[in-house]
Amino acid sequence: MFDRLQEPASDKIIALMAEYRADPRAQKLDLGVGVYRDESGATPIMGAVRAAGARLQDSETTKAYTGLAGDPAFLQAISRLVLGDSVPLDRTAAAAAPGGTGALHQAFALIRSAAPDCTLWLPDPTWPNHLSLIAHQGLTHATYRYFDAATGAVDMAGLMEDLQQAAPGDVVLLHGCCHNPTGADPMPSEWDEIAAMLRARQLIPLVDLAYQGFGDGIEADASAVRMLASTLDEVLIAASGSKSFGLYRDRVGALLAVARDPAEAERTGKVLTALNRVTYSFPPDHGARLVQTVLDDPALRADWEEELGRMRLRILALREALAAELRRLTNSDRFDFLLRHRGMFSRLPAEPAQVARLREEHGIYMTGDGRINIAGLGEAAVPLLARAIVETGL
Ligand code: LMR
């Protein structure tokens, strides 16, 4: 049997992590995988998460199974974090999943059972694993224009025009904030236009919310998804705790479904639970319990919000420093889009050959499409990166 297996194409982001590790040069810069780093290059355990861990260690009395959909207190806490009070909780269903990817997997499984013939519309570009997950489940996808490389902003005209091709009942994948890989998000008025178009054309949004708190703040980053939830009949949301709580390896996530009414929400919740059972039975609990402990304890929550706020401001300061250095070196404002982008990523106007030169000649690692992880950049490395960008002719 194994002889019939085809070697899978390697995931480009994960392959880049391995290449970086294998590079023996002392002076190298990892702007690849989307992981937050502090000035020393470390990905810290957040203070509130550590404190919640210590508290759990002392208070947890059992590791017996919890609910198939996950711990109800976690589901309530993460639903509130994402949705605020934009919709009554009895219109929502939720199931815990191993990370944002697990939540996306379950979203695609739900779509496959409810609407196997629909088309999933993905922004071009998007996180490459979206495509892999969809192909794995045998679903059909199409892309819509998203990014205007000339301005570094969202190509709203292209987006609106392409989604005119979508049929009623199709699903549109949207990044709730901090678009990966471009860093370009719709403005609030553009989100309103998108919502109106989704409603008029009877399209269902699937919102990937992996970077809440890294753009304009915890509440601000949820405002688009909350607006969609309060104005549309049906919304799917894949939420991740990996970045916002620094729990990458602990795999915390949840799939949330906003339904038309409480009866549909209840049935959808039963389907999400059944999908968990056939995928991994019970979702992982430890990381979810850390998140719930932080969110439900006022002191831990305040500490978490403060630390996440500092991380966000550090990324913004790095954006400013890099844009200023590039303005100085190029005597132009060509790179000012860095200031308008939000979250960990920005996409540089780099050809694949230039990305390769940056890696080979300068030890600077970014994904092949020119995506840089600003959060991987220390202040000290800003002049080096700016000079290398200019020398490479970007
Ligand atoms: C990324 O885009 O770099 C992150 O979301 C990590 C991953 O799993 O690809």
mmCIF file of C-alpha atoms and ligand atoms in Angstrom:
data_model
loop_
_atom_site.group_PDB
_atom_site.id
_atom_site.type_symbol
_atom_site.label_atom_id
_atom_site.label_comp_id
_atom_site.label_asym_id
_atom_site.label_seq_id
_atom_site.Cartn_x
_atom_site.Cartn_y
_atom_site.Cartn_z
ATOM 1 C CA MET A 1 0.000 0.000 0.000
ATOM 2 C CA PHE A 2 2.644 2.513 1.005
ATOM 3 C CA ASP A 3 4.347 2.155 -2.358
ATOM 4 C CA ARG A 4 1.312 3.812 -3.934
ATOM 5 C CA LEU A 5 1.665 6.940 -1.818
ATOM 6 C CA GLN A 6 2.757 10.042 -3.613
ATOM 7 C CA GLU A 7 5.206 12.318 -1.902
ATOM 8 C CA PRO A 8 3.275 15.436 -0.861
ATOM 9 C CA ALA A 9 4.484 18.876 -1.839
ATOM 10 C CA SER A 10 6.160 20.413 1.185
ATOM 11 C CA ASP A 11 4.441 23.319 2.930
ATOM 12 C CA LYS A 12 6.470 26.370 1.936
ATOM 13 C CA ILE A 13 6.250 28.145 5.302
ATOM 14 C CA ILE A 14 7.285 25.072 7.286
ATOM 15 C CA ALA A 15 10.070 24.225 4.796
ATOM 16 C CA LEU A 16 11.423 27.757 5.200
ATOM 17 C CA MET A 17 11.610 27.283 9.000
ATOM 18 C CA ALA A 18 13.814 24.225 8.459
ATOM 19 C CA GLU A 19 16.015 26.035 5.911
ATOM 20 C CA TYR A 20 16.541 28.888 8.343
ATOM 21 C CA ARG A 21 17.505 26.516 11.152
ATOM 22 C CA ALA A 22 20.006 24.757 8.887
ATOM 23 C CA ASP A 23 21.704 28.036 7.838
ATOM 24 C CA PRO A 24 25.046 28.131 9.725
ATOM 25 C CA ARG A 25 25.548 31.912 9.331
ATOM 26 C CA ALA A 26 25.601 33.824 12.619
ATOM 27 C CA GLN A 27 24.021 36.876 11.059
ATOM 28 C CA LYS A 28 20.674 35.668 9.721
ATOM 29 C CA LEU A 29 17.175 37.003 10.083
ATOM 30 C CA ASP A 30 14.006 34.908 10.269
ATOM 31 C CA LEU A 31 11.083 36.861 8.836
ATOM 32 C CA GLY A 32 9.335 33.661 7.734
ATOM 33 C CA VAL A 33 6.826 31.873 9.936
ATOM 34 C CA GLY A 34 4.180 34.008 11.651
ATOM 35 C CA VAL A 35 5.348 33.827 15.238
ATOM 36 C CA TYR A 36 5.745 36.807 17.569
ATOM 37 C CA ARG A 37 9.274 37.465 18.820
ATOM 38 C CA ASP A 38 10.543 39.972 21.347
ATOM 39 C CA GLU A 39 13.654 42.126 20.914
ATOM 40 C CA SER A 40 15.885 39.216 21.984
ATOM 41 C CA GLY A 41 14.315 36.934 19.371
ATOM 42 C CA ALA A 42 12.390 34.842 21.926
ATOM 43 C CA THR A 43 8.717 33.904 21.719
ATOM 44 C CA PRO A 44 7.736 34.444 25.344
ATOM 45 C CA ILE A 45 5.078 32.631 27.340
ATOM 46 C CA MET A 46 2.692 35.474 28.206
ATOM 47 C CA GLY A 47 2.637 36.380 31.912
ATOM 48 C CA ALA A 48 -1.095 35.792 32.406
ATOM 49 C CA VAL A 49 -0.884 32.457 30.589
ATOM 50 C CA ARG A 50 1.981 31.354 32.801
ATOM 51 C CA ALA A 51 0.056 32.383 35.906
ATOM 52 C CA ALA A 52 -3.040 30.539 34.685
ATOM 53 C CA GLY A 53 -0.860 27.470 34.127
ATOM 54 C CA ALA A 54 0.429 27.583 37.699
ATOM 55 C CA ARG A 55 -3.093 27.999 39.012
ATOM 56 C CA LEU A 56 -4.336 25.049 36.949
ATOM 57 C CA GLN A 57 -1.453 22.896 38.071
ATOM 58 C CA ASP A 58 -2.597 23.347 41.677
ATOM 59 C CA SER A 59 -6.337 23.258 41.190
ATOM 60 C CA GLU A 60 -6.972 20.693 38.483
ATOM 61 C CA THR A 61 -8.182 17.481 40.031
ATOM 62 C CA THR A 62 -8.817 15.317 36.987
ATOM 63 C CA LYS A 63 -7.849 14.746 33.386
ATOM 64 C CA ALA A 64 -11.054 12.846 32.630
ATOM 65 C CA TYR A 65 -12.839 13.662 29.382
ATOM 66 C CA THR A 66 -14.629 16.957 29.056
ATOM 67 C CA GLY A 67 -17.455 17.717 26.554
ATOM 68 C CA LEU A 68 -17.098 16.568 22.940
ATOM 69 C CA ALA A 69 -17.435 20.175 21.824
ATOM 70 C CA GLY A 70 -14.920 21.220 24.486
ATOM 71 C CA ASP A 71 -15.301 22.813 27.892
ATOM 72 C CA PRO A 72 -18.498 24.945 27.903
ATOM 73 C CA ALA A 73 -16.821 27.710 29.932
ATOM 74 C CA PHE A 74 -14.061 27.976 27.298
ATOM 75 C CA LEU A 75 -16.608 28.076 24.481
ATOM 76 C CA GLN A 76 -18.526 30.836 26.208
ATOM 77 C CA ALA A 77 -15.355 32.844 26.918
ATOM 78 C CA ILE A 78 -13.978 32.609 23.374
ATOM 79 C CA SER A 79 -17.396 33.323 21.840
ATOM 80 C CA ARG A 80 -17.597 36.518 23.907
ATOM 81 C CA LEU A 81 -14.014 37.477 23.076
ATOM 82 C CA VAL A 82 -14.744 37.228 19.360
ATOM 83 C CA LEU A 83 -18.379 38.260 19.124
ATOM 84 C CA GLY A 84 -18.771 40.585 22.111
ATOM 85 C CA ASP A 85 -22.482 41.231 22.395
ATOM 86 C CA SER A 86 -23.020 41.606 18.640
ATOM 87 C CA VAL A 87 -25.403 38.626 18.613
ATOM 88 C CA PRO A 88 -27.320 36.849 21.378
ATOM 89 C CA LEU A 89 -25.346 33.779 22.422
ATOM 90 C CA ASP A 90 -28.396 31.556 21.720
ATOM 91 C CA ARG A 91 -27.875 32.325 18.017
ATOM 92 C CA THR A 92 -24.363 30.877 18.168
ATOM 93 C CA ALA A 93 -22.909 27.404 18.223
ATOM 94 C CA ALA A 94 -19.299 26.627 19.065
ATOM 95 C CA ALA A 95 -16.880 23.732 19.203
ATOM 96 C CA ALA A 96 -13.301 23.703 20.394
ATOM 97 C CA ALA A 97 -10.663 22.586 17.913
ATOM 98 C CA PRO A 98 -6.900 22.038 17.869
ATOM 99 C CA GLY A 99 -5.812 25.536 16.819
ATOM 100 C CA GLY A 100 -7.122 27.785 14.082
ATOM 101 C CA THR A 101 -6.227 25.135 11.515
ATOM 102 C CA GLY A 102 -8.366 22.587 13.357
ATOM 103 C CA ALA A 103 -11.247 25.073 13.365
ATOM 104 C CA LEU A 104 -10.838 25.660 9.634
ATOM 105 C CA HIS A 105 -10.743 21.922 9.031
ATOM 106 C CA GLN A 106 -14.045 21.540 10.889
ATOM 107 C CA ALA A 107 -15.532 24.511 9.016
ATOM 108 C CA PHE A 108 -14.705 22.871 5.699
ATOM 109 C CA ALA A 109 -16.098 19.555 6.957
ATOM 110 C CA LEU A 110 -19.333 21.317 7.941
ATOM 111 C CA ILE A 111 -19.535 22.986 4.528
ATOM 112 C CA ARG A 112 -18.902 19.639 2.845
ATOM 113 C CA SER A 113 -21.822 18.041 4.661
ATOM 114 C CA ALA A 114 -24.233 20.955 4.190
ATOM 115 C CA ALA A 115 -23.266 22.271 0.750
ATOM 116 C CA PRO A 116 -20.835 19.902 -0.985
ATOM 117 C CA ASP A 117 -21.342 21.574 -4.354
ATOM 118 C CA CYS A 118 -20.755 25.145 -3.269
ATOM 119 C CA THR A 119 -17.665 27.066 -4.267
ATOM 120 C CA LEU A 120 -15.338 28.459 -1.638
ATOM 121 C CA TRP A 121 -14.066 31.885 -2.621
ATOM 122 C CA LEU A 122 -10.586 32.673 -1.350
ATOM 123 C CA PRO A 123 -8.745 35.981 -1.453
ATOM 124 C CA ASP A 124 -5.809 36.058 -3.845
ATOM 125 C CA PRO A 125 -3.403 35.856 -2.102
ATOM 126 C CA THR A 126 -4.270 33.945 1.035
ATOM 127 C CA TRP A 127 -2.564 31.718 3.618
ATOM 128 C CA PRO A 128 -1.391 28.763 1.484
ATOM 129 C CA ASN A 129 -2.749 26.195 3.927
ATOM 130 C CA HIS A 130 -6.308 27.348 3.121
ATOM 131 C CA LEU A 131 -5.842 25.849 -0.333
ATOM 132 C CA SER A 132 -4.332 22.647 1.038
ATOM 133 C CA LEU A 133 -7.156 22.156 3.552
ATOM 134 C CA ILE A 134 -9.811 22.703 0.892
ATOM 135 C CA ALA A 135 -8.141 20.355 -1.587
ATOM 136 C CA HIS A 136 -7.795 17.729 1.155
ATOM 137 C CA GLN A 137 -11.559 17.797 1.721
ATOM 138 C CA GLY A 138 -12.301 17.656 -2.012
ATOM 139 C CA LEU A 139 -14.104 21.008 -2.059
ATOM 140 C CA THR A 140 -14.150 23.378 -4.999
ATOM 141 C CA HIS A 141 -12.584 26.801 -4.739
ATOM 142 C CA ALA A 142 -12.208 29.966 -6.771
ATOM 143 C CA THR A 143 -10.273 33.113 -5.975
ATOM 144 C CA TYR A 144 -11.209 36.757 -5.830
ATOM 145 C CA ARG A 145 -8.832 39.689 -6.311
ATOM 146 C CA TYR A 146 -7.779 41.068 -2.958
ATOM 147 C CA PHE A 147 -4.484 42.925 -3.065
ATOM 148 C CA ASP A 148 -3.408 45.868 -5.190
ATOM 149 C CA ALA A 149 0.367 45.487 -5.401
ATOM 150 C CA ALA A 150 0.750 49.025 -6.781
ATOM 151 C CA THR A 151 -0.783 50.688 -3.716
ATOM 152 C CA GLY A 152 -0.263 47.951 -1.110
ATOM 153 C CA ALA A 153 -3.973 48.269 -0.249
ATOM 154 C CA VAL A 154 -7.038 46.071 -0.686
ATOM 155 C CA ASP A 155 -8.250 45.946 -4.291
ATOM 156 C CA MET A 156 -11.867 46.677 -3.403
ATOM 157 C CA ALA A 157 -13.004 47.137 -6.988
ATOM 158 C CA GLY A 158 -11.474 43.775 -7.975
ATOM 159 C CA LEU A 159 -12.934 42.054 -4.917
ATOM 160 C CA MET A 160 -16.447 43.361 -5.538
ATOM 161 C CA GLU A 161 -16.297 42.559 -9.243
ATOM 162 C CA ASP A 162 -14.993 39.004 -8.770
ATOM 163 C CA LEU A 163 -17.528 38.126 -6.109
ATOM 164 C CA GLN A 164 -20.293 39.017 -8.561
ATOM 165 C CA GLN A 165 -19.461 35.615 -10.094
ATOM 166 C CA ALA A 166 -20.316 33.775 -6.865
ATOM 167 C CA ALA A 167 -23.586 31.846 -6.761
ATOM 168 C CA PRO A 168 -26.083 32.134 -3.884
ATOM 169 C CA GLY A 169 -24.981 29.800 -1.086
ATOM 170 C CA ASP A 170 -21.286 29.996 -1.944
ATOM 171 C CA VAL A 171 -18.874 30.607 0.932
ATOM 172 C CA VAL A 172 -16.456 33.549 0.988
ATOM 173 C CA LEU A 173 -13.349 33.216 3.108
ATOM 174 C CA LEU A 174 -12.307 36.514 4.706
ATOM 175 C CA HIS A 175 -9.455 37.329 7.067
ATOM 176 C CA GLY A 176 -11.092 39.082 10.032
ATOM 177 C CA CYS A 177 -8.031 41.281 10.626
ATOM 178 C CA CYS A 178 -4.294 41.364 9.900
ATOM 179 C CA HIS A 179 -4.554 39.732 6.484
ATOM 180 C CA ASN A 180 -2.053 36.935 5.931
ATOM 181 C CA PRO A 181 0.116 37.336 3.816
ATOM 182 C CA THR A 182 -0.356 40.979 2.793
ATOM 183 C CA GLY A 183 -1.110 42.952 5.999
ATOM 184 C CA ALA A 184 -3.764 44.904 4.039
ATOM 185 C CA ASP A 185 -7.231 44.982 5.622
ATOM 186 C CA PRO A 186 -10.447 46.560 4.334
ATOM 187 C CA MET A 187 -11.331 49.887 5.950
ATOM 188 C CA PRO A 188 -14.509 49.923 8.100
ATOM 189 C CA SER A 189 -16.547 51.468 5.266
ATOM 190 C CA GLU A 190 -15.232 48.750 2.912
ATOM 191 C CA TRP A 191 -16.281 46.055 5.381
ATOM 192 C CA ASP A 192 -19.782 47.577 5.257
ATOM 193 C CA GLU A 193 -19.745 47.328 1.463
ATOM 194 C CA ILE A 194 -18.585 43.705 1.683
ATOM 195 C CA ALA A 195 -21.354 42.859 4.170
ATOM 196 C CA ALA A 196 -24.003 44.478 1.975
ATOM 197 C CA MET A 197 -22.779 42.538 -1.049
ATOM 198 C CA LEU A 198 -22.706 39.223 0.887
ATOM 199 C CA ARG A 199 -26.267 39.849 2.026
ATOM 200 C CA ALA A 200 -27.530 40.865 -1.404
ATOM 201 C CA ARG A 201 -25.906 37.880 -3.118
ATOM 202 C CA GLN A 202 -26.735 35.402 -0.316
ATOM 203 C CA LEU A 203 -23.105 34.490 0.265
ATOM 204 C CA ILE A 204 -21.878 33.070 3.564
ATOM 205 C CA PRO A 205 -18.702 34.415 5.134
ATOM 206 C CA LEU A 206 -16.146 32.117 6.737
ATOM 207 C CA VAL A 207 -13.934 34.432 8.765
ATOM 208 C CA ASP A 208 -10.422 33.322 9.667
ATOM 209 C CA LEU A 209 -9.584 35.219 12.853
ATOM 210 C CA ALA A 210 -6.044 34.229 13.798
ATOM 211 C CA TYR A 211 -4.480 37.539 14.882
ATOM 212 C CA GLN A 212 -7.035 39.249 17.119
ATOM 213 C CA GLY A 213 -5.194 41.916 19.122
ATOM 214 C CA PHE A 214 -2.256 42.336 16.749
ATOM 215 C CA GLY A 215 -3.815 44.954 14.459
ATOM 216 C CA ASP A 216 -5.620 47.860 16.110
ATOM 217 C CA GLY A 217 -6.497 46.203 19.436
ATOM 218 C CA ILE A 218 -8.528 43.312 20.811
ATOM 219 C CA GLU A 219 -11.926 44.975 20.350
ATOM 220 C CA ALA A 220 -11.096 46.827 17.127
ATOM 221 C CA ASP A 221 -9.804 43.653 15.477
ATOM 222 C CA ALA A 222 -13.122 41.931 16.164
ATOM 223 C CA SER A 223 -15.242 44.788 14.837
ATOM 224 C CA ALA A 224 -15.522 43.437 11.281
ATOM 225 C CA VAL A 225 -16.562 39.966 12.388
ATOM 226 C CA ARG A 226 -19.037 41.454 14.890
ATOM 227 C CA MET A 227 -20.560 43.664 12.209
ATOM 228 C CA LEU A 228 -20.945 40.630 9.909
ATOM 229 C CA ALA A 229 -22.510 38.616 12.749
ATOM 230 C CA SER A 230 -25.014 41.340 13.560
ATOM 231 C CA THR A 231 -26.058 42.010 9.967
ATOM 232 C CA LEU A 232 -26.030 38.577 8.284
ATOM 233 C CA ASP A 233 -28.078 35.434 8.915
ATOM 234 C CA GLU A 234 -25.179 32.980 8.881
ATOM 235 C CA VAL A 235 -21.484 33.415 9.646
ATOM 236 C CA LEU A 236 -18.717 30.892 10.324
ATOM 237 C CA ILE A 237 -15.663 31.955 12.309
ATOM 238 C CA ALA A 238 -12.436 30.007 12.794
ATOM 239 C CA ALA A 239 -10.809 31.537 15.878
ATOM 240 C CA SER A 240 -7.279 30.794 17.021
ATOM 241 C CA GLY A 241 -5.550 31.158 20.364
ATOM 242 C CA SER A 242 -2.092 30.469 18.934
ATOM 243 C CA LYS A 243 -0.944 34.031 18.406
ATOM 244 C CA SER A 244 -3.176 36.090 20.719
ATOM 245 C CA PHE A 245 -2.277 33.946 23.739
ATOM 246 C CA GLY A 246 1.149 32.782 22.474
ATOM 247 C CA LEU A 247 -0.095 29.180 22.748
ATOM 248 C CA TYR A 248 1.192 28.033 19.368
ATOM 249 C CA ARG A 249 2.134 24.475 20.295
ATOM 250 C CA ASP A 250 -0.782 23.924 22.660
ATOM 251 C CA ARG A 251 -3.303 24.120 19.810
ATOM 252 C CA VAL A 252 -6.200 26.274 21.017
ATOM 253 C CA GLY A 253 -8.980 27.201 18.638
ATOM 254 C CA ALA A 254 -12.717 27.151 18.136
ATOM 255 C CA LEU A 255 -15.166 27.072 15.292
ATOM 256 C CA LEU A 256 -18.057 29.458 15.918
ATOM 257 C CA ALA A 257 -21.242 29.458 13.887
ATOM 258 C CA VAL A 258 -23.740 32.302 13.995
ATOM 259 C CA ALA A 259 -27.103 30.925 12.889
ATOM 260 C CA ARG A 260 -30.381 32.483 11.810
ATOM 261 C CA ASP A 261 -32.214 31.598 15.032
ATOM 262 C CA PRO A 262 -31.750 29.598 18.254
ATOM 263 C CA ALA A 263 -33.225 26.387 16.791
ATOM 264 C CA GLU A 264 -30.753 26.390 13.898
ATOM 265 C CA ALA A 265 -27.927 27.279 16.264
ATOM 266 C CA GLU A 266 -28.801 24.284 18.424
ATOM 267 C CA ARG A 267 -28.847 21.898 15.471
ATOM 268 C CA THR A 268 -25.607 23.361 14.108
ATOM 269 C CA GLY A 269 -24.014 22.870 17.527
ATOM 270 C CA LYS A 270 -24.986 19.195 17.463
ATOM 271 C CA VAL A 271 -23.411 18.850 14.016
ATOM 272 C CA LEU A 272 -20.189 20.533 15.210
ATOM 273 C CA THR A 273 -20.097 18.136 18.167
ATOM 274 C CA ALA A 274 -20.617 15.118 15.910
ATOM 275 C CA LEU A 275 -17.878 16.372 13.560
ATOM 276 C CA ASN A 276 -15.490 16.599 16.506
ATOM 277 C CA ARG A 277 -16.339 12.995 17.440
ATOM 278 C CA VAL A 278 -15.412 11.628 14.028
ATOM 279 C CA THR A 279 -12.327 13.821 13.631
ATOM 280 C CA TYR A 280 -10.527 13.649 16.975
ATOM 281 C CA SER A 281 -13.245 12.730 19.465
ATOM 282 C CA PHE A 282 -12.497 15.220 22.264
ATOM 283 C CA PRO A 283 -10.604 18.409 21.395
ATOM 284 C CA PRO A 284 -7.436 19.186 23.399
ATOM 285 C CA ASP A 285 -8.368 20.845 26.675
ATOM 286 C CA HIS A 286 -5.290 22.156 28.470
ATOM 287 C CA GLY A 287 -4.611 25.238 26.325
ATOM 288 C CA ALA A 288 -8.331 25.999 26.094
ATOM 289 C CA ARG A 289 -8.550 25.950 29.891
ATOM 290 C CA LEU A 290 -5.600 28.365 30.109
ATOM 291 C CA VAL A 291 -7.388 30.761 27.761
ATOM 292 C CA GLN A 292 -10.651 30.478 29.694
ATOM 293 C CA THR A 293 -8.850 31.039 33.006
ATOM 294 C CA VAL A 294 -7.220 34.191 31.644
ATOM 295 C CA LEU A 295 -10.395 35.546 30.082
ATOM 296 C CA ASP A 296 -12.614 34.909 33.113
ATOM 297 C CA ASP A 297 -10.284 36.281 35.788
ATOM 298 C CA PRO A 298 -10.311 40.108 35.798
ATOM 299 C CA ALA A 299 -6.702 40.488 36.991
ATOM 300 C CA LEU A 300 -5.269 37.906 34.577
ATOM 301 C CA ARG A 301 -7.325 39.346 31.769
ATOM 302 C CA ALA A 302 -6.086 42.876 32.415
ATOM 303 C CA ASP A 303 -2.515 41.561 32.450
ATOM 304 C CA TRP A 304 -3.023 39.675 29.177
ATOM 305 C CA GLU A 305 -4.607 42.693 27.484
ATOM 306 C CA GLU A 306 -1.742 44.885 28.608
ATOM 307 C CA GLU A 307 0.932 42.469 27.355
ATOM 308 C CA LEU A 308 -0.801 41.868 24.031
ATOM 309 C CA GLY A 309 -1.137 45.647 23.688
ATOM 310 C CA ARG A 310 2.610 46.023 24.205
ATOM 311 C CA MET A 311 3.311 43.368 21.556
ATOM 312 C CA ARG A 312 1.038 45.184 19.119
ATOM 313 C CA LEU A 313 2.680 48.538 19.778
ATOM 314 C CA ARG A 314 6.110 46.990 19.316
ATOM 315 C CA ILE A 315 5.107 45.757 15.870
ATOM 316 C CA LEU A 316 3.779 49.217 14.997
ATOM 317 C CA ALA A 317 7.037 50.813 16.179
ATOM 318 C CA LEU A 318 9.006 48.391 13.990
ATOM 319 C CA ARG A 319 6.790 49.292 11.045
ATOM 320 C CA GLU A 320 7.528 52.959 11.650
ATOM 321 C CA ALA A 321 11.264 52.401 12.009
ATOM 322 C CA LEU A 322 11.467 50.310 8.821
ATOM 323 C CA ALA A 323 9.354 52.741 6.787
ATOM 324 C CA ALA A 324 11.448 55.694 8.036
ATOM 325 C CA GLU A 325 14.720 53.963 7.178
ATOM 326 C CA LEU A 326 13.456 53.045 3.708
ATOM 327 C CA ARG A 327 12.221 56.592 3.161
ATOM 328 C CA ARG A 328 15.679 57.861 4.070
ATOM 329 C CA LEU A 329 17.531 55.373 1.849
ATOM 330 C CA THR A 330 15.250 55.660 -1.186
ATOM 331 C CA ASN A 331 14.330 59.303 -0.795
ATOM 332 C CA SER A 332 10.756 58.284 -1.543
ATOM 333 C CA ASP A 333 7.588 57.182 0.223
ATOM 334 C CA ARG A 334 7.363 53.963 -1.809
ATOM 335 C CA PHE A 335 7.428 51.803 1.320
ATOM 336 C CA ASP A 336 4.947 53.833 3.359
ATOM 337 C CA PHE A 337 2.397 51.048 2.847
ATOM 338 C CA LEU A 338 4.221 49.388 5.766
ATOM 339 C CA LEU A 339 2.593 52.001 8.007
ATOM 340 C CA ARG A 340 -0.880 51.259 6.708
ATOM 341 C CA HIS A 341 -0.585 47.491 7.055
ATOM 342 C CA ARG A 342 -1.632 45.775 10.261
ATOM 343 C CA GLY A 343 -0.632 42.634 12.121
ATOM 344 C CA MET A 344 2.514 40.597 11.822
ATOM 345 C CA PHE A 345 2.799 40.652 8.061
ATOM 346 C CA SER A 346 3.481 42.961 5.152
ATOM 347 C CA ARG A 347 4.055 41.942 1.609
ATOM 348 C CA LEU A 348 7.063 43.513 -0.088
ATOM 349 C CA PRO A 349 7.053 44.025 -3.843
ATOM 350 C CA ALA A 350 9.729 41.332 -4.319
ATOM 351 C CA GLU A 351 10.130 38.926 -7.221
ATOM 352 C CA PRO A 352 10.998 35.320 -6.265
ATOM 353 C CA ALA A 353 14.556 35.878 -7.533
ATOM 354 C CA GLN A 354 14.920 38.882 -5.230
ATOM 355 C CA VAL A 355 13.585 36.852 -2.284
ATOM 356 C CA ALA A 356 16.246 34.221 -3.094
ATOM 357 C CA ARG A 357 18.985 36.869 -3.278
ATOM 358 C CA LEU A 358 17.961 38.322 0.086
ATOM 359 C CA ARG A 359 18.265 34.842 1.556
ATOM 360 C CA GLU A 360 21.501 33.851 -0.171
ATOM 361 C CA GLU A 361 23.404 37.133 0.035
ATOM 362 C CA HIS A 362 22.032 38.617 3.259
ATOM 363 C CA GLY A 363 20.693 35.643 5.273
ATOM 364 C CA ILE A 364 17.231 37.260 5.312
ATOM 365 C CA TYR A 365 14.440 34.700 5.196
ATOM 366 C CA MET A 366 10.936 35.568 3.988
ATOM 367 C CA THR A 367 8.310 33.538 2.152
ATOM 368 C CA GLY A 368 8.651 33.328 -1.642
ATOM 369 C CA ASP A 369 5.891 35.889 -2.233
ATOM 370 C CA GLY A 370 7.798 38.623 -0.355
ATOM 371 C CA ARG A 371 5.853 38.305 2.898
ATOM 372 C CA ILE A 372 7.842 39.504 5.913
ATOM 373 C CA ASN A 373 6.976 38.853 9.532
ATOM 374 C CA ILE A 374 7.523 42.267 11.104
ATOM 375 C CA ALA A 375 7.240 40.644 14.539
ATOM 376 C CA GLY A 376 10.379 38.642 13.755
ATOM 377 C CA LEU A 377 12.399 41.801 13.245
ATOM 378 C CA GLY A 378 14.401 43.280 16.129
ATOM 379 C CA GLU A 379 15.007 47.026 16.223
ATOM 380 C CA ALA A 380 18.706 46.430 15.690
ATOM 381 C CA ALA A 381 17.990 44.568 12.434
ATOM 382 C CA VAL A 382 15.901 47.348 10.866
ATOM 383 C CA PRO A 383 18.842 49.154 9.165
ATOM 384 C CA LEU A 384 20.230 45.832 7.882
ATOM 385 C CA LEU A 385 16.904 44.838 6.358
ATOM 386 C CA ALA A 386 16.313 48.267 4.840
ATOM 387 C CA ARG A 387 19.763 48.311 3.251
ATOM 388 C CA ALA A 388 19.363 44.778 1.894
ATOM 389 C CA ILE A 389 15.949 45.675 0.434
ATOM 390 C CA VAL A 390 17.445 48.661 -1.379
ATOM 391 C CA GLU A 391 20.559 46.781 -2.535
ATOM 392 C CA THR A 392 18.351 44.026 -3.956
ATOM 393 C CA GLY A 393 16.472 46.588 -6.024
ATOM 394 C CA LEU A 394 12.971 46.195 -4.585
HETATM 395 C C1 LMR B 1 2.092 31.608 9.124
HETATM 396 O O1 LMR B 1 1.339 31.969 8.223
HETATM 397 O O2 LMR B 1 3.324 31.744 9.072
HETATM 398 C C2 LMR B 1 1.501 31.018 10.391
HETATM 399 O O3 LMR B 1 0.110 31.030 10.317
HETATM 400 C C3 LMR B 1 2.068 29.704 10.723
HETATM 401 C C4 LMR B 1 1.619 28.591 9.840
HETATM 402 O O4 LMR B 1 1.157 27.594 10.387
HETATM 403 O O5 LMR B 1 1.746 28.685 8.614
#
